[in-house]
Structures are given as C-alpha cells and as structure tokens.
Coordinates of C-alpha atoms in Angstrom, one line a residue:
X1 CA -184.9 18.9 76.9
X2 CA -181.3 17.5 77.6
X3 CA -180.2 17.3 81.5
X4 CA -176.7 16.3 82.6
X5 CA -177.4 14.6 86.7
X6 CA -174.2 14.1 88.3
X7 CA -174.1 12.6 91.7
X8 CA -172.2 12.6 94.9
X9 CA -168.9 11.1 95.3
X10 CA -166.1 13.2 96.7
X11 CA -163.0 12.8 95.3
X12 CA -164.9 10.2 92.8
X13 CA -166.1 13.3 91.0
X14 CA -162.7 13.1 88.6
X15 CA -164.5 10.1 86.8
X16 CA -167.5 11.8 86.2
X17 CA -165.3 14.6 85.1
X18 CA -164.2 12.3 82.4
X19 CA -167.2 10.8 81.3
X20 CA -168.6 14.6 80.9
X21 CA -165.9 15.2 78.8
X22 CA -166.8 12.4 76.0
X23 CA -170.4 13.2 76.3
X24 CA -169.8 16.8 75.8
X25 CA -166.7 16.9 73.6
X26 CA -166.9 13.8 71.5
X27 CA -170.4 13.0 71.4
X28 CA -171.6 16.9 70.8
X29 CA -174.3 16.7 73.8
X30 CA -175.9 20.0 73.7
X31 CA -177.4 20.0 77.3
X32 CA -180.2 23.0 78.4
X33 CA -179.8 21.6 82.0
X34 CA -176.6 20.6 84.3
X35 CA -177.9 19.7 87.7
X36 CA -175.1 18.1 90.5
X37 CA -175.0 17.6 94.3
X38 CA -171.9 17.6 96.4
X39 CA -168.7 17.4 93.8
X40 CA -171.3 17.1 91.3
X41 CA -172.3 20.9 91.8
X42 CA -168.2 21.4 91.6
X43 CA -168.3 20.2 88.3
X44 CA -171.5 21.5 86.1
X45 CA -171.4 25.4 85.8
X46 CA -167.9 24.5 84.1
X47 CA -169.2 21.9 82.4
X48 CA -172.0 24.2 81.4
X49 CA -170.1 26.9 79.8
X50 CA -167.7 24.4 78.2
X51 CA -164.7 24.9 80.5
X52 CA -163.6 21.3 80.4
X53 CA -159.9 21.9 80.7
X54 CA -160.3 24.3 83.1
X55 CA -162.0 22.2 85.4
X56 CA -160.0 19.0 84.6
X57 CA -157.4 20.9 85.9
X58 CA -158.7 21.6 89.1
X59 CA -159.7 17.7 89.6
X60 CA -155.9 16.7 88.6
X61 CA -154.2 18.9 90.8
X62 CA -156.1 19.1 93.8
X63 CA -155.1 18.1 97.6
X64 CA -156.3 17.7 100.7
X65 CA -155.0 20.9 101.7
X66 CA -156.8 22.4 98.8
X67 CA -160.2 21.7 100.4
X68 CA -159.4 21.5 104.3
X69 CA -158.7 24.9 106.2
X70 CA -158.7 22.1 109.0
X71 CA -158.1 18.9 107.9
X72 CA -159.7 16.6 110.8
X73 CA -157.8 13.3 109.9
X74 CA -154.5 12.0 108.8
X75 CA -153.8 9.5 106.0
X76 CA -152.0 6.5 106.7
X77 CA -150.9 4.1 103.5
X78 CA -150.1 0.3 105.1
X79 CA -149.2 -2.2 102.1
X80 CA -150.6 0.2 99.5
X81 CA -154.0 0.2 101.7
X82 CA -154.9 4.2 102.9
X83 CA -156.7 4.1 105.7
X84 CA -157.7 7.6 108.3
X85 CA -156.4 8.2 111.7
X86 CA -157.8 11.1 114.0
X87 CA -155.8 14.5 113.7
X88 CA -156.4 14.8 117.6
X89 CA -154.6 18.2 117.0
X90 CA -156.7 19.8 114.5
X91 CA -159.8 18.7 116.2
X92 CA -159.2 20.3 119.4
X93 CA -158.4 23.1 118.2
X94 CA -161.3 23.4 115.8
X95 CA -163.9 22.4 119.5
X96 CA -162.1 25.5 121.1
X97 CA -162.7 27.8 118.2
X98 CA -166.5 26.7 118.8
X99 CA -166.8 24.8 115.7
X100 CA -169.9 22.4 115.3
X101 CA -167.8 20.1 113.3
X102 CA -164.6 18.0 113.1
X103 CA -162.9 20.0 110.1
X104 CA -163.4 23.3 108.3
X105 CA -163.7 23.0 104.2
X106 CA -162.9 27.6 103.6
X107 CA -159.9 26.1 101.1
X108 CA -162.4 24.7 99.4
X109 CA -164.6 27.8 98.6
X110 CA -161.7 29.8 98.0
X111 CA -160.9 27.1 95.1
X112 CA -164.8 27.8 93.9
X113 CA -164.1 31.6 94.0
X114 CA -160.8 31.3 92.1
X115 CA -162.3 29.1 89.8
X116 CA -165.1 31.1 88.4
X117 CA -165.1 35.0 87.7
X118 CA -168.1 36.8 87.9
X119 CA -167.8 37.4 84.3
X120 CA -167.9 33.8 83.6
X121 CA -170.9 33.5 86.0
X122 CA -172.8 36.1 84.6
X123 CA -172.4 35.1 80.7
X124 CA -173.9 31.6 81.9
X125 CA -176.5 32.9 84.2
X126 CA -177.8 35.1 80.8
X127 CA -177.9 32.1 78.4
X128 CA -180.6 29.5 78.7
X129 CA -178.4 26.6 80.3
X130 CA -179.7 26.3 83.8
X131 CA -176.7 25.1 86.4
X132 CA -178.5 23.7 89.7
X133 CA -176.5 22.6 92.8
X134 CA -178.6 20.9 95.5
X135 CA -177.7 21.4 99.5
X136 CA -179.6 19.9 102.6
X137 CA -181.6 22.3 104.8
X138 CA -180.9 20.5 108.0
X139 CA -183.1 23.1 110.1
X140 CA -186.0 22.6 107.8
X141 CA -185.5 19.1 107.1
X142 CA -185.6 19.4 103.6
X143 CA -183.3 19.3 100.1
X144 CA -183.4 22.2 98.2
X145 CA -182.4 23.1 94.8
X146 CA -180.4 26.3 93.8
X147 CA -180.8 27.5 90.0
X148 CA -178.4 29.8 89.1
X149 CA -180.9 31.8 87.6
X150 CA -181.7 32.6 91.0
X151 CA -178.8 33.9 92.8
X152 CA -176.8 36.6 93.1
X153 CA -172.6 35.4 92.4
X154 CA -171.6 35.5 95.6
X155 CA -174.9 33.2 96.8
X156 CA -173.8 30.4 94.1
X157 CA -170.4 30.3 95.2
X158 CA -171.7 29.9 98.6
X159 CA -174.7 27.5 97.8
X160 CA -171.8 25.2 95.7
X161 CA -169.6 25.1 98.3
X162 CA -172.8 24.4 100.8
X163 CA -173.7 21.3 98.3
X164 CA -169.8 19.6 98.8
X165 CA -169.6 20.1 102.6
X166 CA -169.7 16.6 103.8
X167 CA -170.3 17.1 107.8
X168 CA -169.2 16.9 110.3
X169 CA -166.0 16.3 108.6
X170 CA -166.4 20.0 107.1
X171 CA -168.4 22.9 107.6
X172 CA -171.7 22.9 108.7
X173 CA -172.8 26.3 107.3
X174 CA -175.4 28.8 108.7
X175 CA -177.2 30.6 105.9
X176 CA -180.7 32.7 106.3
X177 CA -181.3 31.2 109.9
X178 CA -180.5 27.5 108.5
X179 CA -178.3 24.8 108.7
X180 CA -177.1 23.8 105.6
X181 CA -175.0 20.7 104.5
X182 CA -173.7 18.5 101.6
X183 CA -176.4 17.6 99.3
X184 CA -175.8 14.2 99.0
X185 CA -177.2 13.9 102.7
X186 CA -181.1 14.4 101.1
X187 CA -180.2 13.5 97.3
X188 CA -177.8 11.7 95.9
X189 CA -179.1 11.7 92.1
X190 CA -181.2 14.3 91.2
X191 CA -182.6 12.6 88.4
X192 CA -186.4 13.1 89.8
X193 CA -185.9 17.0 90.0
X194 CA -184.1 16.9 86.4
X195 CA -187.5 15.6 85.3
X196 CA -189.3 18.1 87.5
X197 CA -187.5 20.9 85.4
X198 CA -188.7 20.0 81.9
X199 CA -185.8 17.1 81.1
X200 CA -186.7 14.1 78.7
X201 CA -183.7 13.0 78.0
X202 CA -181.0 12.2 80.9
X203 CA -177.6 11.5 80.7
X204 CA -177.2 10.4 84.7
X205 CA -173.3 9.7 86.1
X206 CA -173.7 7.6 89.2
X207 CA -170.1 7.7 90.9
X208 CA -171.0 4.0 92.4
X209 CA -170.9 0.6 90.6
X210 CA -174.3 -0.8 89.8
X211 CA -174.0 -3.9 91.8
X212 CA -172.4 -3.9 95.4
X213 CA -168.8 -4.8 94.8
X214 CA -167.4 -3.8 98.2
X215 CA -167.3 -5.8 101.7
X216 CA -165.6 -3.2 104.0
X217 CA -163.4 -3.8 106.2
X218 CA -163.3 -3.4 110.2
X219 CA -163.7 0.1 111.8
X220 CA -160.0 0.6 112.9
X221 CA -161.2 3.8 114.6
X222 CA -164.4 6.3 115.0
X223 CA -163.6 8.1 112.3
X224 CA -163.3 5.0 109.8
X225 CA -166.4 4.3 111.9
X226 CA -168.2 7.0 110.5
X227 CA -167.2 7.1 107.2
X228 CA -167.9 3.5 106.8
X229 CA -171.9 4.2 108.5
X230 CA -172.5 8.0 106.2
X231 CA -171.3 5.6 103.4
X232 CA -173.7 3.0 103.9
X233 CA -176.6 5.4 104.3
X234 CA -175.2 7.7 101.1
X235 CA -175.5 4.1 99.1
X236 CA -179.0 3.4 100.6
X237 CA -180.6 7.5 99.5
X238 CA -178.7 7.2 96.1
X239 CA -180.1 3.4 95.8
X240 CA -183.5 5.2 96.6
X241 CA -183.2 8.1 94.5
X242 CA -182.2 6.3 91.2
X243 CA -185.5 4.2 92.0
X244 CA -187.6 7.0 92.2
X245 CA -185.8 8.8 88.9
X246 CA -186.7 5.2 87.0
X247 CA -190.1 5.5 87.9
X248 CA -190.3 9.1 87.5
X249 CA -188.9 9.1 84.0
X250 CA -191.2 5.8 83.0
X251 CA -194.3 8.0 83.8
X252 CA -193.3 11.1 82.2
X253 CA -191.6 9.4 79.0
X254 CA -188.3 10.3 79.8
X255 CA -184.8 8.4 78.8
X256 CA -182.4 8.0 81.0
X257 CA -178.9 6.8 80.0
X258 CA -176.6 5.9 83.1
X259 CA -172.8 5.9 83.4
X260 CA -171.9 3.8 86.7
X261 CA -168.1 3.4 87.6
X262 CA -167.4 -0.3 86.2
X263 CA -165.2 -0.6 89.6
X264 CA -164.9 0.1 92.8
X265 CA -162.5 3.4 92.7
X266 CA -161.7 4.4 96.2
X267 CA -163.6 3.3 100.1
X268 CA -162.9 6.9 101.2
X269 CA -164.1 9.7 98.8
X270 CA -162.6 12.1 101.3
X271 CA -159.2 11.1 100.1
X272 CA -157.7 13.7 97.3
X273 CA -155.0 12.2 95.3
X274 CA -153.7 13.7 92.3
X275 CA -152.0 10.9 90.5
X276 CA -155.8 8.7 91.3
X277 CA -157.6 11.4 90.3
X278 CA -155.9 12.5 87.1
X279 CA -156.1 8.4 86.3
X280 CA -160.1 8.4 87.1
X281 CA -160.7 11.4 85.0
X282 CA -159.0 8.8 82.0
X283 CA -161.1 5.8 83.5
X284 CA -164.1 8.2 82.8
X285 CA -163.2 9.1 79.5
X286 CA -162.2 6.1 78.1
X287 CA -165.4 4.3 79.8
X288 CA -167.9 6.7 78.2
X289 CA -166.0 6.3 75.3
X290 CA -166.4 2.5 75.3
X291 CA -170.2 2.6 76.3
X292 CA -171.2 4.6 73.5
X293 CA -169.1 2.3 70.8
X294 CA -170.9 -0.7 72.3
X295 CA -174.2 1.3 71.9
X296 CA -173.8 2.6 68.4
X297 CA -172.7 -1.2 67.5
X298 CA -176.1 -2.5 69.2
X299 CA -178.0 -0.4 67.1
X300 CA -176.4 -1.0 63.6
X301 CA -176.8 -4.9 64.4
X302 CA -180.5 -3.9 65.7

C-alpha cells in the first residue's frame, strides 16, 4: 500500500505542491492513501483525484486576503526583508466581536468550498483512495484523523479548513462541543498514522530542511514573538514525529522516501505571495525531479 504524508507549512505548501506533481505526473505514483495536516490537507483530495492544475492554480494565485476574513497583521518589506506588524485595527475589532482569536481564516473555507464540488467529493469518497486531513482536539487533548470515507461533504470541508487554522492567528473553531485547531499543533507528519492505515511504502514531503539552516532573528514585536516561539515548537513535534514514523516504519517493514526543502524558503509561513509561491511550486518540481535522477543513477551504478 502507497501513502502520500504531506506536512505542515503554510504558505510552504506550494513546494510540496510541486514535488506531488513529479511524483504523481512524471513518476506515475499510483497512491491508495493521501494523508496531510494543515496546507497539507489543502492539497491531497486534489492531489487524490488528479486535479493538479486545478490546485496549482489555487497555490499561484492566492493572497492574504484569500485566507483572512480578518487579517490580524500587516506586512512590512525593509531591504527586501518581510517582516509583521500588529493590525491594531483588525484586532480590536475582532476582541469586540467576541472572537477567541487574533484573526478570522472564513476566506479561507470559502476557497475550500469553491474549490471542490460535491460531485468531485463524492466520485473520490466512492473509489478506494482514502484522503485524510488531521485537526487538534484542543478540548480533548488529542489529534485526530478525518478519513473521507467518513464524512458527510459539508463535514470535510469543515474538518480541512479546521486542519489549516493556525491559532490564534485564525479561527479557533467549535465543532461537536470541541475546540478544534490546525493540525500541525499535535502532528506535523503523519507518517506514524500512514503506517497505522495499512501503508508500506511512503512517499513523505517535509516542508523544512533536514538540518537547521535558520538563526532567527530578534522579536521586533509580540507577534513576530509568537510566530518565532509556535515555530520553534512546530520544528520540535515535526522533529518528534518523523522520529517516531522512522521507527515505526523500521518495525513494520515500511519504506519511507523523504522530500525535505533543500533551503530555507520563507521564516513566516503565514505570508502568501504569489510570485514566491508560483516559484516554490517550480523549486518543488524541479527538486523531485532531480532526486529521483540522482536515485535512478545510484541504482544503475549499484
């Protein structure tokens, strides 16, 4: 059984995007399993039902005003450096509305909705590919996994716009008496529940560099002191997870091929930039590309 694991990563996800792409349009992957958590879960019922242009087109277009109903921060570019400042504004008025959080992410679920018909749904949910997003059950203290063999269209939509909301800078959403939030808060890489499923073979995209290549710089501000500590503790789980899904796989004779960014793409995944993005979903492509040629090169020599 053949699993596609893509991680966390925000805006990132455009790379992954692109090394998808190869895998499954160059390489002829036949996956039976496409498992993501935050903009990983955006990416894998497309991916799934081979709707790569579709969703390449999404990734390449999209801004910040495409995900934020209430964008809490404002972007500030000083010597071709962005860095976020506090949208005192927007934050205000999203405490008097009563919100639990510093921004709102609804754009970002209507983009999920317009994105996938309930005719494109239910065609996948019938065929045997299973599509799971993960979210973080805050209440229970918990990640769970949502199949989409097990909900309704309206409750994947939901659950895949649950698994990309990256509080408290988005929504914080209520759902059967929880408190749900991004996935990448409880797993990062899902490798270990790709084995769970029945996977032997794993094609996993980590959208992080294998070895630390970042010394961040100074907290100008709380927000860019926030950011820079969820960051930290998003690289410790998904340092933690891939552990796990190594030792996993080695004691359930599983393969697991990884695809890590070869740089450092962006310090603040909550950044949407077309013209970046549209380049990472390249850097992705051409990357896979490259990895693979390397690999089948090995093996002839071998």
């Amino acid at each position: 059984m053949k699993a596609l694991v893509i991680s966390g990563g925000g805006s990132k996800g455009a790379f992954a995007g692109g090394v998808a792409q190869y895998l499954i349009e160059q390489k002829k992957k036949d996956y039976d399993l496409f498992i993501g958590t935050s903009t990983g879960s955006l990416l894998v019922s497309h991916l799934a039902s081979q709707r790569v242009n579709e969703i390449k087109e999404i990734y390449t277009s999209v801004t910040q005003s495409s995900i934020f109903s209430h964008c809490p921060f404002k972007i500030k570019n000083k010597r071709g450096v962005e860095t976020i400042g506090i949208h005192h504004f927007n934050i205000i008025k999203n405490f008097i509305k009563g919100s639990k959080t510093f921004g709102e992410s609804y754009n970002l679920k209507t983009l999920i909705e317009n994105a996938t018909s309930i005719e494109e749904f239910n065609k996948l949910k019938q065929s045997p590919i299973d599509v799971v997003v993960t979210v973080s059950n805050l209440s229970l203290n918990q990640v769970e996994y949502k199949s989409i063999k097990d909900c309704s269209y309206e409750e994947f939509i939901e659950w895949t716009w649950i698994s990309c909301n990256y509080t408290p800078f988005m929504t914080l959403v209520k759902k059967n008496g929880c408190e749900y939030a991004d996935g990448g808060l409880g797993s990062m890489v899902p490798i270990e529940e790709a084995i769970k499923r029945g996977a032997t073979e794993i094609d996993a995209i980590i959208l992080q560099t294998e070895v630390s290549q970042l010394n961040r710089m100074p907290s100008l501000n709380p927000f860019s002191l926030l950011t820079n500590m969820f960051n930290f503790m998003l690289d410790r789980i998904e340092s933690q997870n891939i552990r796990i899904g190594k030792f996993v796989a080695n004691n359930n004779d599983a393969i697991i091929n990884f695809y890590y960014t070869p740089t450092v793409l962006t310090t603040n995944s909550l950044i949407f930039d077309k013209v970046k993005m549209t380049k990472w979903w390249q850097s992705g492509f051409d990357f896979a590309k490259k990895t693979n040629e390397k690999s089948s090169q090995l093996e002839i020599l071998e």
